[in-house]
CSV table of C-alpha atoms (C1' of nucleotides) in Angstrom, one decimal:
chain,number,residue,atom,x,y,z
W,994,UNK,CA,94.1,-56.9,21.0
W,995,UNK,CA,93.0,-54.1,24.0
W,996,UNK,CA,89.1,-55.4,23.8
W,997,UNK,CA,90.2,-58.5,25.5
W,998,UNK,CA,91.9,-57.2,28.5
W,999,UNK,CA,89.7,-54.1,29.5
W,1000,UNK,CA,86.1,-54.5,30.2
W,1001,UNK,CA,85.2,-51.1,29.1
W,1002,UNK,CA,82.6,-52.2,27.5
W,1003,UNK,CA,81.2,-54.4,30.4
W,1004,UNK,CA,77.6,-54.7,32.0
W,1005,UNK,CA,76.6,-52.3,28.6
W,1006,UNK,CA,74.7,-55.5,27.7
W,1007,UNK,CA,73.3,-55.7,31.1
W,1008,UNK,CA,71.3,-52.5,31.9
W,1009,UNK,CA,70.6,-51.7,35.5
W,1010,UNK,CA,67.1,-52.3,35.0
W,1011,UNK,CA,67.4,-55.6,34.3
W,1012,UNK,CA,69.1,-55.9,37.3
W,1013,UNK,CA,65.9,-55.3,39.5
W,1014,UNK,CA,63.7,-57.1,37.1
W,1015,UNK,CA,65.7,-60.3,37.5
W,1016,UNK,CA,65.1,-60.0,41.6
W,1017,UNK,CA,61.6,-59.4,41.2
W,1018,UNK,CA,61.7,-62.5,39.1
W,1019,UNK,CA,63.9,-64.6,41.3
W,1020,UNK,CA,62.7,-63.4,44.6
W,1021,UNK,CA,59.6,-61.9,44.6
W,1022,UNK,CA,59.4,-58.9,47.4
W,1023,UNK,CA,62.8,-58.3,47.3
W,1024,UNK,CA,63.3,-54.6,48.4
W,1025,UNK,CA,64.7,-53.4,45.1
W,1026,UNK,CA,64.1,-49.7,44.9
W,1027,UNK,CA,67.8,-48.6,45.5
W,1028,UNK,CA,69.0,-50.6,42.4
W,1029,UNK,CA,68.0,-47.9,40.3
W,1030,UNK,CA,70.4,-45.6,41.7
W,1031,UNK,CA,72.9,-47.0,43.6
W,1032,UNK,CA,74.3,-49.4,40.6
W,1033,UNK,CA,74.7,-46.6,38.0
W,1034,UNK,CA,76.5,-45.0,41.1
W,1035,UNK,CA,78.9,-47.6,41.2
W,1036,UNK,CA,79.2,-48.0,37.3
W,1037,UNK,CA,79.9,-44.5,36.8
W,1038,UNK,CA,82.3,-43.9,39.4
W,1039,UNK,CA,83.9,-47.0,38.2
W,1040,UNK,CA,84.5,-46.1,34.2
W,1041,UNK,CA,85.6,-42.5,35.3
W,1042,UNK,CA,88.0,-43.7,37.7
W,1043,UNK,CA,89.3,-46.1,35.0
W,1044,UNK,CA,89.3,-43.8,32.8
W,1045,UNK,CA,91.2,-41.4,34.8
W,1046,UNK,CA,93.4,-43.6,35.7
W,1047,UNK,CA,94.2,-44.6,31.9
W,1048,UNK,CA,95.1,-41.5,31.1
W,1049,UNK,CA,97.5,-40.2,34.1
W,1050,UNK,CA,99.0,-43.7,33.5
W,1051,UNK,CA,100.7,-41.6,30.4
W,1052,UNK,CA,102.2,-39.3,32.5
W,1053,UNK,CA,103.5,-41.8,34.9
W,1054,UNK,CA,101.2,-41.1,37.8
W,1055,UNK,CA,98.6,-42.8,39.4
W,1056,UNK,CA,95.3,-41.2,40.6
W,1057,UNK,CA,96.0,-41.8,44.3
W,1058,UNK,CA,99.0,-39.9,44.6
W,1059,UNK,CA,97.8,-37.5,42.0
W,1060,UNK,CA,94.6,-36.9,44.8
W,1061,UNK,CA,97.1,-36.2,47.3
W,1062,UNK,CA,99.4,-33.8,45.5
W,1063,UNK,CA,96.4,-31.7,43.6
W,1064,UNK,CA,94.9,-31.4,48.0
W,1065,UNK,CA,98.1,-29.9,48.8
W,1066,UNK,CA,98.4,-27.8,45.4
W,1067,UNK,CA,94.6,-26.2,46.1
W,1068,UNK,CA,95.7,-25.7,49.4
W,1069,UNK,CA,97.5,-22.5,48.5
W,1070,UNK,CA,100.8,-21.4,49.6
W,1071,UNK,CA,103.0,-22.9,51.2
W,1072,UNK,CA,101.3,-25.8,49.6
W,1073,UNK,CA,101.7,-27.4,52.8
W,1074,UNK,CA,99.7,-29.4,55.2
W,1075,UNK,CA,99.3,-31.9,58.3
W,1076,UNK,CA,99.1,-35.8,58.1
W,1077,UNK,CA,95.6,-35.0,59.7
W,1078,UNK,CA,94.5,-32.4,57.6
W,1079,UNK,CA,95.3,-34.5,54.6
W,1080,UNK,CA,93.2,-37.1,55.9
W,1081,UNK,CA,90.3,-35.1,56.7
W,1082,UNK,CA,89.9,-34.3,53.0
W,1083,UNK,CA,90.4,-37.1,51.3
W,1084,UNK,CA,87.5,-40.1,52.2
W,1085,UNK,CA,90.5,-42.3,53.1
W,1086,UNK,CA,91.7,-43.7,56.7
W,1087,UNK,CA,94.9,-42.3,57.9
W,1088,UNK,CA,96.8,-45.6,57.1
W,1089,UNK,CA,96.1,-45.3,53.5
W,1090,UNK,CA,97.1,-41.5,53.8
W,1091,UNK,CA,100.6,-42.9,55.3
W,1092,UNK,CA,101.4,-44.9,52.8
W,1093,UNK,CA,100.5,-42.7,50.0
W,1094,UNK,CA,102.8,-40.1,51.1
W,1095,UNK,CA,106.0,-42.8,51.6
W,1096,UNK,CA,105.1,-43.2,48.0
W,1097,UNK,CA,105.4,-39.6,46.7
W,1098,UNK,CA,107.8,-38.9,49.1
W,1099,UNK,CA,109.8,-42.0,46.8
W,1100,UNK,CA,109.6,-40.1,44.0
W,1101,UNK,CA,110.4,-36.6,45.2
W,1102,UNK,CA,106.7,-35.1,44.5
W,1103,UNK,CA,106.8,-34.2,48.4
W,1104,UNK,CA,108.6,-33.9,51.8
W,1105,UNK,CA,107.8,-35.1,54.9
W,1106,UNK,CA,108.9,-32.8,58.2
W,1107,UNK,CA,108.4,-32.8,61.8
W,1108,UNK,CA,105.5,-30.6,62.6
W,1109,UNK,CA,106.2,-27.2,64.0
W,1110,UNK,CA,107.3,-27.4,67.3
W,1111,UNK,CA,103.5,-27.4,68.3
W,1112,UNK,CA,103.2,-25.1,71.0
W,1113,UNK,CA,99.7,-24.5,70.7
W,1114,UNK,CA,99.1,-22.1,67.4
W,1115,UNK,CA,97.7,-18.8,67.6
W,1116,UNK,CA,94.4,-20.1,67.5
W,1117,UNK,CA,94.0,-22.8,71.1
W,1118,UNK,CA,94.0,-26.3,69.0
W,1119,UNK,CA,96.9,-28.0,70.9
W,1120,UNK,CA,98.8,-29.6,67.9
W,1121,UNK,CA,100.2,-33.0,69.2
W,1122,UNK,CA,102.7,-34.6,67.0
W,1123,UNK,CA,102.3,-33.5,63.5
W,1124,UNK,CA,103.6,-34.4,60.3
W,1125,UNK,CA,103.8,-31.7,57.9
W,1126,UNK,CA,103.9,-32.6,53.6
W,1127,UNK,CA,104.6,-30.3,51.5
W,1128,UNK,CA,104.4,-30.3,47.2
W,1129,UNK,CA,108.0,-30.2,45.8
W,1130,UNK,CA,108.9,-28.0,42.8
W,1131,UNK,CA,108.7,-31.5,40.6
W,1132,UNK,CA,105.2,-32.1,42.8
W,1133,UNK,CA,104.0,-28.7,42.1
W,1134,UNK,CA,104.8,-29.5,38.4
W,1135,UNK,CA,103.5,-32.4,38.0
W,1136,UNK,CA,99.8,-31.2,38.9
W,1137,UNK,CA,100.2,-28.6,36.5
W,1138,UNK,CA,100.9,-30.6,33.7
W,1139,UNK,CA,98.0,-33.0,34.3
W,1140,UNK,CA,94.9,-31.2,36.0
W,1141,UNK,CA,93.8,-29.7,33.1
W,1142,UNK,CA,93.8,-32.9,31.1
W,1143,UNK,CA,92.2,-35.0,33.4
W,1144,UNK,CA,89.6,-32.1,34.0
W,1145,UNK,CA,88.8,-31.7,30.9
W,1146,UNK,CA,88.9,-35.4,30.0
W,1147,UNK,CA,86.3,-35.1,32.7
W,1148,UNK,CA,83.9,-32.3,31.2
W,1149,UNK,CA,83.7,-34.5,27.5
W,1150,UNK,CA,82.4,-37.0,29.4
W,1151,UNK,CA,79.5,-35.1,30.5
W,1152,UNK,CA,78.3,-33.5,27.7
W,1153,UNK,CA,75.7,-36.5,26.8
W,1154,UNK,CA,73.6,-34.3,29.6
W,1155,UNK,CA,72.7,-30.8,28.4
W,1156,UNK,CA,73.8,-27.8,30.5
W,1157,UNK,CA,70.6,-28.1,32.5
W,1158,UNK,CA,70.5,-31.5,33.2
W,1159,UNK,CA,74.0,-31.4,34.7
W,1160,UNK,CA,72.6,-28.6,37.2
W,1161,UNK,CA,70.4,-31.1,38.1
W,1162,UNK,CA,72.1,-33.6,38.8
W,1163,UNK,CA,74.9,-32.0,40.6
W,1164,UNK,CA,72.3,-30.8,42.7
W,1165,UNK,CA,70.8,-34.3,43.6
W,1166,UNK,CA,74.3,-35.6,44.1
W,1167,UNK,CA,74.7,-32.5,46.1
W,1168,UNK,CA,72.1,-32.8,48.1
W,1169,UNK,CA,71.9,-37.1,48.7
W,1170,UNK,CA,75.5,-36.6,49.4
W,1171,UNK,CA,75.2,-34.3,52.5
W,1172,UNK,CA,71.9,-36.4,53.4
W,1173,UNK,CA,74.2,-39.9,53.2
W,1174,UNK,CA,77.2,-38.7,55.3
W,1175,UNK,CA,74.8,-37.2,57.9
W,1176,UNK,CA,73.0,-40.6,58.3
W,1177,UNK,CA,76.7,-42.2,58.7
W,1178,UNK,CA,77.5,-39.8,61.4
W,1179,UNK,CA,74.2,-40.7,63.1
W,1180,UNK,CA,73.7,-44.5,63.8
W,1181,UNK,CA,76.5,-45.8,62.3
W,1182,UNK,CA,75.7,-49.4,61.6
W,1183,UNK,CA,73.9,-49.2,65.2
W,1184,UNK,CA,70.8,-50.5,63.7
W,1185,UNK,CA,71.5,-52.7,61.3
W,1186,UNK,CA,72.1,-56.2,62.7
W,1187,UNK,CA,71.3,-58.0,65.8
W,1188,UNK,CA,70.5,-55.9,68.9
W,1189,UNK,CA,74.0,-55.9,69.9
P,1411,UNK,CA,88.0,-45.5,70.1
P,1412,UNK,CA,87.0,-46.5,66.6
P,1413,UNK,CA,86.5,-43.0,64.9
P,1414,UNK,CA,90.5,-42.6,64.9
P,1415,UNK,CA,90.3,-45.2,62.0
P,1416,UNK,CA,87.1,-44.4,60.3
P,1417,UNK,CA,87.3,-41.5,57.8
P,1418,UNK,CA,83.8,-41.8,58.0
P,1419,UNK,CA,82.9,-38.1,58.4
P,1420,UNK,CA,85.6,-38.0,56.3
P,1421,UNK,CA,85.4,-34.8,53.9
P,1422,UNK,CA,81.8,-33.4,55.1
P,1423,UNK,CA,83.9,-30.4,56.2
P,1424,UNK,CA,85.2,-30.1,52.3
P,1425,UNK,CA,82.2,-29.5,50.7
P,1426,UNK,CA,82.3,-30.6,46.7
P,1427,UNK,CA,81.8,-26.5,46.0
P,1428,UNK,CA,85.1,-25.4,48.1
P,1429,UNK,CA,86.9,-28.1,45.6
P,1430,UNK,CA,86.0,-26.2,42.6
P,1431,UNK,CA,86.8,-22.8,44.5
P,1432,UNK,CA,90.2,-23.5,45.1
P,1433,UNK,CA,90.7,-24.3,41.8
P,1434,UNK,CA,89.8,-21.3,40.5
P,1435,UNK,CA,91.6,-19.0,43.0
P,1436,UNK,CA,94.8,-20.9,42.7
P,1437,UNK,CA,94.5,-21.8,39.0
P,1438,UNK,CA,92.2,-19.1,37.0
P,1439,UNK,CA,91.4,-21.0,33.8
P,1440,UNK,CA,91.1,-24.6,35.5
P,1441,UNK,CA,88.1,-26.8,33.7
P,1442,UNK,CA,86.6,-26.8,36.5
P,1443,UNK,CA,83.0,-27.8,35.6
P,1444,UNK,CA,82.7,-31.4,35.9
P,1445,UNK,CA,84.0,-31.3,39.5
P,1446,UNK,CA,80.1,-30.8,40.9
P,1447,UNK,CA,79.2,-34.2,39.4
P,1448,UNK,CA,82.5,-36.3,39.3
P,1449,UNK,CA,83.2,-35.8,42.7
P,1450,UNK,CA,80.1,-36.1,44.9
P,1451,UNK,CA,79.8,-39.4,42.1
P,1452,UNK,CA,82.8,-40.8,43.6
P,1453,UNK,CA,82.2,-39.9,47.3
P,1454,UNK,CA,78.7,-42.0,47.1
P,1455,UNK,CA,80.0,-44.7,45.3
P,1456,UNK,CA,82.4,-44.5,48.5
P,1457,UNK,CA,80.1,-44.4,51.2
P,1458,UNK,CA,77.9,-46.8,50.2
P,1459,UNK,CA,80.6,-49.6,49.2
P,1460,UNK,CA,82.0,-48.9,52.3
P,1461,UNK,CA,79.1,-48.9,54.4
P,1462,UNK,CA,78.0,-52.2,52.4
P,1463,UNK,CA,81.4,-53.8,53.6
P,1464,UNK,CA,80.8,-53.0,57.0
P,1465,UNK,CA,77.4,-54.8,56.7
P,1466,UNK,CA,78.7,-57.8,55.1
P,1467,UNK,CA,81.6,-58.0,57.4
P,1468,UNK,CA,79.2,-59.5,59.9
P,1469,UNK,CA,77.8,-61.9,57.4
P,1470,UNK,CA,81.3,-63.1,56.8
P,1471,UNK,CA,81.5,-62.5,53.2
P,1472,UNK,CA,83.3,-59.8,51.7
P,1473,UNK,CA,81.5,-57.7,49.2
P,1474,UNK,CA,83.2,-58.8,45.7
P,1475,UNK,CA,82.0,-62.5,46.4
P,1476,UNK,CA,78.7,-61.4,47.4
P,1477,UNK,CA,78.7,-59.7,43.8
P,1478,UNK,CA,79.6,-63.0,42.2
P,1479,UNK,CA,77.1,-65.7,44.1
P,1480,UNK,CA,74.3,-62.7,43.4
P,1481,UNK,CA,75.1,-62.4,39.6
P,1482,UNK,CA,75.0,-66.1,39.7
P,1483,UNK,CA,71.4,-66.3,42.2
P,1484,UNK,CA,70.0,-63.7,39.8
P,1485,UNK,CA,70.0,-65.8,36.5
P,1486,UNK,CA,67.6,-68.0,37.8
P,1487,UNK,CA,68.1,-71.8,37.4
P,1488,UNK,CA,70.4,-74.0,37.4
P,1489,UNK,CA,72.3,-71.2,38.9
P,1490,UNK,CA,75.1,-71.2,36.5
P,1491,UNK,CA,77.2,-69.2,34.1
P,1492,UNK,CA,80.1,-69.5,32.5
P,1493,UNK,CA,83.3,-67.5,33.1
P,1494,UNK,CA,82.9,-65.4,30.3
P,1495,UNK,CA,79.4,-64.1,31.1
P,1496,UNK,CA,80.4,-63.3,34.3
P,1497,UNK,CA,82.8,-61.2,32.9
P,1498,UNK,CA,80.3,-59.1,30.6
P,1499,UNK,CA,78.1,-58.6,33.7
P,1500,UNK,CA,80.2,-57.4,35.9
P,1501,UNK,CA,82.7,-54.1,35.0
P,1502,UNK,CA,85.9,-56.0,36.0
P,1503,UNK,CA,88.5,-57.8,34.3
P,1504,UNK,CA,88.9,-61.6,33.6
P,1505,UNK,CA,91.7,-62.2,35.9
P,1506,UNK,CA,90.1,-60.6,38.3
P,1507,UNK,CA,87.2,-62.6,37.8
P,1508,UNK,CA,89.7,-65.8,38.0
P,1509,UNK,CA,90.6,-64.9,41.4
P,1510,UNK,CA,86.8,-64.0,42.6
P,1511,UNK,CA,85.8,-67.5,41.8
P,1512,UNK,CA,89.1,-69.0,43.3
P,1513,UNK,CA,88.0,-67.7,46.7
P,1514,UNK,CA,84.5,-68.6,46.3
P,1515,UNK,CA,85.4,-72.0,45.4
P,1516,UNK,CA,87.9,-72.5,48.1
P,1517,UNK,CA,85.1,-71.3,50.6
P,1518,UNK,CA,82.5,-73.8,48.8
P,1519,UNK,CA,80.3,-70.9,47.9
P,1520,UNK,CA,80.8,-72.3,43.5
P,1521,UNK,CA,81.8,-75.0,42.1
P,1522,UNK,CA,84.0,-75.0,38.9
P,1523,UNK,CA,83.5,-77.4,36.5
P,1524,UNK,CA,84.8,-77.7,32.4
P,1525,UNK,CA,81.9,-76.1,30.4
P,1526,UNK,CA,79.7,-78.3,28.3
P,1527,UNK,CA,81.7,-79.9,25.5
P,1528,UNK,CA,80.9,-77.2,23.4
P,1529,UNK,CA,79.2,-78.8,20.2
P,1530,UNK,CA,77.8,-75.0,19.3
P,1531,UNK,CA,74.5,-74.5,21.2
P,1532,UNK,CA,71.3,-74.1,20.3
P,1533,UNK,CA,72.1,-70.6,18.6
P,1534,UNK,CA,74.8,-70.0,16.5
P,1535,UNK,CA,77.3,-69.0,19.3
P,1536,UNK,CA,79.9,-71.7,19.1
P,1537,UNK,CA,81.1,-71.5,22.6
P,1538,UNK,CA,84.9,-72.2,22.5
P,1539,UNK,CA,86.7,-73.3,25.7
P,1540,UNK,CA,84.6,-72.3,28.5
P,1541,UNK,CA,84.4,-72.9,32.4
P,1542,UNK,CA,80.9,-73.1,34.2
P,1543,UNK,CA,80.6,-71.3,37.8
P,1544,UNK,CA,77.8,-72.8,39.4
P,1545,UNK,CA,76.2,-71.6,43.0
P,1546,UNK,CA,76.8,-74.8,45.9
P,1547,UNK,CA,73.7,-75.2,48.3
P,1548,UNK,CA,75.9,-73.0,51.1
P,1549,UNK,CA,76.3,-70.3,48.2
P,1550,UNK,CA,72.8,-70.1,47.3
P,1551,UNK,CA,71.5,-69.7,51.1
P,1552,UNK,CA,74.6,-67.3,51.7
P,1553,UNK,CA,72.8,-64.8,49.1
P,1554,UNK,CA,69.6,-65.7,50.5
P,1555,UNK,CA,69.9,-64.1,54.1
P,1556,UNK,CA,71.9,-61.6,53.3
P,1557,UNK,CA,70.3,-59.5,50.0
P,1558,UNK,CA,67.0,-58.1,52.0
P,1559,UNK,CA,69.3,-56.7,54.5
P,1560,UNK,CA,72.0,-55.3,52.0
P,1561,UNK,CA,69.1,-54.0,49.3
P,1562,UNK,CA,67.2,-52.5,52.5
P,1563,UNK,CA,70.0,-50.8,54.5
P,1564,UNK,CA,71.0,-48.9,50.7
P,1565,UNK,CA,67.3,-48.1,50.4
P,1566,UNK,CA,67.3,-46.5,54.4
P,1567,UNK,CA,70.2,-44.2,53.0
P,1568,UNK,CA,68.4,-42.8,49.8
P,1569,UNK,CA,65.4,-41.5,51.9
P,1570,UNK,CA,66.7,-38.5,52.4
P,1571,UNK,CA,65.5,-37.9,48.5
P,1572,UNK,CA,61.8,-37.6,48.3
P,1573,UNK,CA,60.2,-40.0,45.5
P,1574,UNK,CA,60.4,-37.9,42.8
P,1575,UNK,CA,64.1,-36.8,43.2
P,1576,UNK,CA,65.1,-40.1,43.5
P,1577,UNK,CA,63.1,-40.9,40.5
P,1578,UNK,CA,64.4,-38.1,38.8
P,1579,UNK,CA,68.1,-38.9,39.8
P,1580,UNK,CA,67.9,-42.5,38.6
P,1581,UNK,CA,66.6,-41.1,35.4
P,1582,UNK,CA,69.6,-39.2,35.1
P,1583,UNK,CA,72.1,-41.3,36.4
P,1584,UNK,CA,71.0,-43.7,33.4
P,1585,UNK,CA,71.4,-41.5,30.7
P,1586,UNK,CA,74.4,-40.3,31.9
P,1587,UNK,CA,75.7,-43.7,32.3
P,1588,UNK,CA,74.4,-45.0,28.8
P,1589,UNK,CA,76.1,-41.9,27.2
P,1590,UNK,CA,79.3,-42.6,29.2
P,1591,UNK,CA,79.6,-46.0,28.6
P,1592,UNK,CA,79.3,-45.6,24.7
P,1593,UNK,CA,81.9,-42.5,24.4
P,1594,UNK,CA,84.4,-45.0,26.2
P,1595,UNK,CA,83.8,-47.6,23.7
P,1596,UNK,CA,84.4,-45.5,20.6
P,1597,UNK,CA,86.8,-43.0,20.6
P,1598,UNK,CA,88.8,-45.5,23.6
P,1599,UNK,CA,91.5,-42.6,24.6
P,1600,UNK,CA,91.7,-42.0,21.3
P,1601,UNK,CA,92.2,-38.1,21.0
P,1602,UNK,CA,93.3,-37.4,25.0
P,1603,UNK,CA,97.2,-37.2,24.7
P,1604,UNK,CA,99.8,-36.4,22.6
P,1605,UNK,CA,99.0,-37.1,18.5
P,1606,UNK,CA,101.4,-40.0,18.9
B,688,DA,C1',95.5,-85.0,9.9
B,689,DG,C1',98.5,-81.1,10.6
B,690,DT,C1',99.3,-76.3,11.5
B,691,DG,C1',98.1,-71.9,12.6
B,692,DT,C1',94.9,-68.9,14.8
B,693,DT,C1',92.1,-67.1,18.3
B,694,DA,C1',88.9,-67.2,22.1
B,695,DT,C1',89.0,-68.1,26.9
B,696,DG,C1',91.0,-68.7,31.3
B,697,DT,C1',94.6,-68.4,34.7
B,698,DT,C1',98.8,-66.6,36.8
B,699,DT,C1',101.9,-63.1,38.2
B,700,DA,C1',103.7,-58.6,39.5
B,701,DG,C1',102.6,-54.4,41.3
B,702,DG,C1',99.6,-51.1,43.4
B,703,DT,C1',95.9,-49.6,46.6
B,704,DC,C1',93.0,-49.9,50.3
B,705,DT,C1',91.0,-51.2,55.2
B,706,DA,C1',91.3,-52.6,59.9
B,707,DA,C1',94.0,-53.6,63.5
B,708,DA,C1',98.3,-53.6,66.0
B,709,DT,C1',102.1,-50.9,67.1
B,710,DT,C1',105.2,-46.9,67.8
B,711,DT,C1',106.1,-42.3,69.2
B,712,DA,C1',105.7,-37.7,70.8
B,713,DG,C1',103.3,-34.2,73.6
B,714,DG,C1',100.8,-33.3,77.3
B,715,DT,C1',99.3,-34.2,82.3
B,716,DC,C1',99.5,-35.2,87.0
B,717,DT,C1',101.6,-35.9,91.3
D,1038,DA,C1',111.4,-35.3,87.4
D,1039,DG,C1',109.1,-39.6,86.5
D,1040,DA,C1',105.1,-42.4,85.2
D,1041,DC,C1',101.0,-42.2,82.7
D,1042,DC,C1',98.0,-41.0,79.1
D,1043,DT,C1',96.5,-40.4,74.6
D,1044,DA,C1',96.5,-38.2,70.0
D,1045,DA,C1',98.8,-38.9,65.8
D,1046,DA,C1',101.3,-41.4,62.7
D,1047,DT,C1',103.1,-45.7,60.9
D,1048,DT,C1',103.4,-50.6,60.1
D,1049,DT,C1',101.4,-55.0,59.1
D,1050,DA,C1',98.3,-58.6,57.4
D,1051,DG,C1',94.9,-59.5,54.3
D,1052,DA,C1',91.8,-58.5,50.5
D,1053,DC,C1',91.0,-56.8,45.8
D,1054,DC,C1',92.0,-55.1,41.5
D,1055,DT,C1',94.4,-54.1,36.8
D,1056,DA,C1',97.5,-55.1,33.1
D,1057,DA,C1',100.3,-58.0,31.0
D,1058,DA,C1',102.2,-62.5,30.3
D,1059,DC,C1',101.1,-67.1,29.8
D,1060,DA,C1',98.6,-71.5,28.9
D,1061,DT,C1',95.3,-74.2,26.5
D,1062,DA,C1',91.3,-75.8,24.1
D,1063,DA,C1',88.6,-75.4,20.0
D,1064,DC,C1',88.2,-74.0,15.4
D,1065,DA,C1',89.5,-73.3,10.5
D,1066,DC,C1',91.8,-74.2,6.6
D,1067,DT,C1',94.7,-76.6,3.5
DNA sequence: AGTGTTATGTTTAGGTCTAAATTTAGGTCT
DNA sequence: AGACCTAAATTTAGACCTAAACATAACACT
């Protein structure tokens, strides 16, 4: 049986706001107003990357390197980019970045290839070392034959929420996501523990 | 330096909207609508368990065994559940529960004991084989001194979101996540891929 | 009681990530 | 040119997770 293994059905007997509740119970004054946003957050992000995940596991990809080739594909022509640029678009340290590409670079989806010889491009940003990766034909392929599915896989999820309330919400998302990462640039962490 | 390593301004110069641009220059015809939600979704989610690692790190715990001891610290007295019900609360697997107790055990933040010998409790739920996970004194305080500060920072991040959005956006965000959570448990994959 | 069934837990293999250490190439300065 | 500097990329160690295989205790039924 699947039910046993996958916990897709998890925390649906424990609603969020029981969550807060059970603080307020336990420890009375307990700052629990972020509760009602942040854990839904979490939950949601959680069963849709599962779920994504799920279904590229049919076509024998996984989501991470499926991230990397669809950056390169919407890049345009040449479908090409920097070890640098890649990490700038994708919320993950250069490291991971690194390693994701050894891995599609494993399985032919791209090629890795000494920058151009740098001498600073037309515009004045003095390229140092550079690592360009670029899709392959089988890369290139590979995102065609999936984005759709997983987009659309994507879109039925959403329709519980009418036309209107997806608007909305993609606006607060929007809007608490530019607010969050400009807090994280600010004080990073500066004021959160001890005074040093 | 340390911003080499953090991708924490990671992305802020790739809006969510440019994503669903480039989709439709380079791919006319691409679902693209659930981009504006799914995305900024996962970004959050993101920040904020990354941000809450960083704030843990100091406390010496690492955020999954936080989760545990506060599942645990939440259901009140004696402080214990067994392995199963930690399961249902908490969106991941039983193996991976397994492992999150094993490392709370070996830092003496649970104990682990053989559940009651059975002998169908009080309700009707005959409770087959079962493992109790109980909070030690050094769990309990861990959760103690560290909650506040984790509950508080989250709430410092959401005030870019007067009352009202955030009220709204919780609103959402648990509508969306009820609706979600039950078109997973029906039709599980069901119709995505090939007819067989 | 004996046997099969099944709920429950644990282990293992493989994959991904972060943070920190390390390597390497391009630029700089004398 | 040679020594230094530093950005960029890679490697490594450690943590965590899923999926699947495995182990085992309780139950049910004859």
């Amino acid at each position: 049986m699947a039910s046993d293994q996958y916990p897709l059905d998890s925390a649906t007997d424990y609603p969020v706001a029981d969550i807060a509740a059970a603080w307020q119970r336990e420890r009375p004054g307990t700052p629990v107003s972020s509760i009602g946003i942040v854990t839904p957050l979490w939950r949601l992000a959680k069963l849709f990357g599962d779920d994504r995940r799920r279904v590229l596991s049919r076509a024998g990809v996984d989501a991470a390197t499926l991230d990397l080739l669809s950056v390169l594909r919407r890049a345009g022509e040449p479908y090409a980019l920097t070890t640098r640029e890649l990490t700038a678009r994708t919320m993950i340290t250069a490291g991971a970045i690194s390693q994701r590409v050894a891995r599609a670079e494993r399985e032919g989806l791209v090629t890795r290839s000494p920058g151009s010889a740098s001498r600073t491009t037309s515009g004045g940003e003095s390229r140092r070392r550079s690592v360009v990766v670029e899709l392959t034909k089988a890369g290139h392929e590979l995102v065609e034959s999936t984005v759709d599915q997983v987009l659309t896989r994507e879109a039925d999820l959403l329709t519980g929420l009418t036309a209107e309330q997806q608007n909305q919400l993609a606006d607060l998302l929007r809007v608490l996501l530019q607010d969050v990462q400009r807090r994280l640039n600010d004080h990073r962490l500066t004021q959160v523990g001890e005074p040093e």
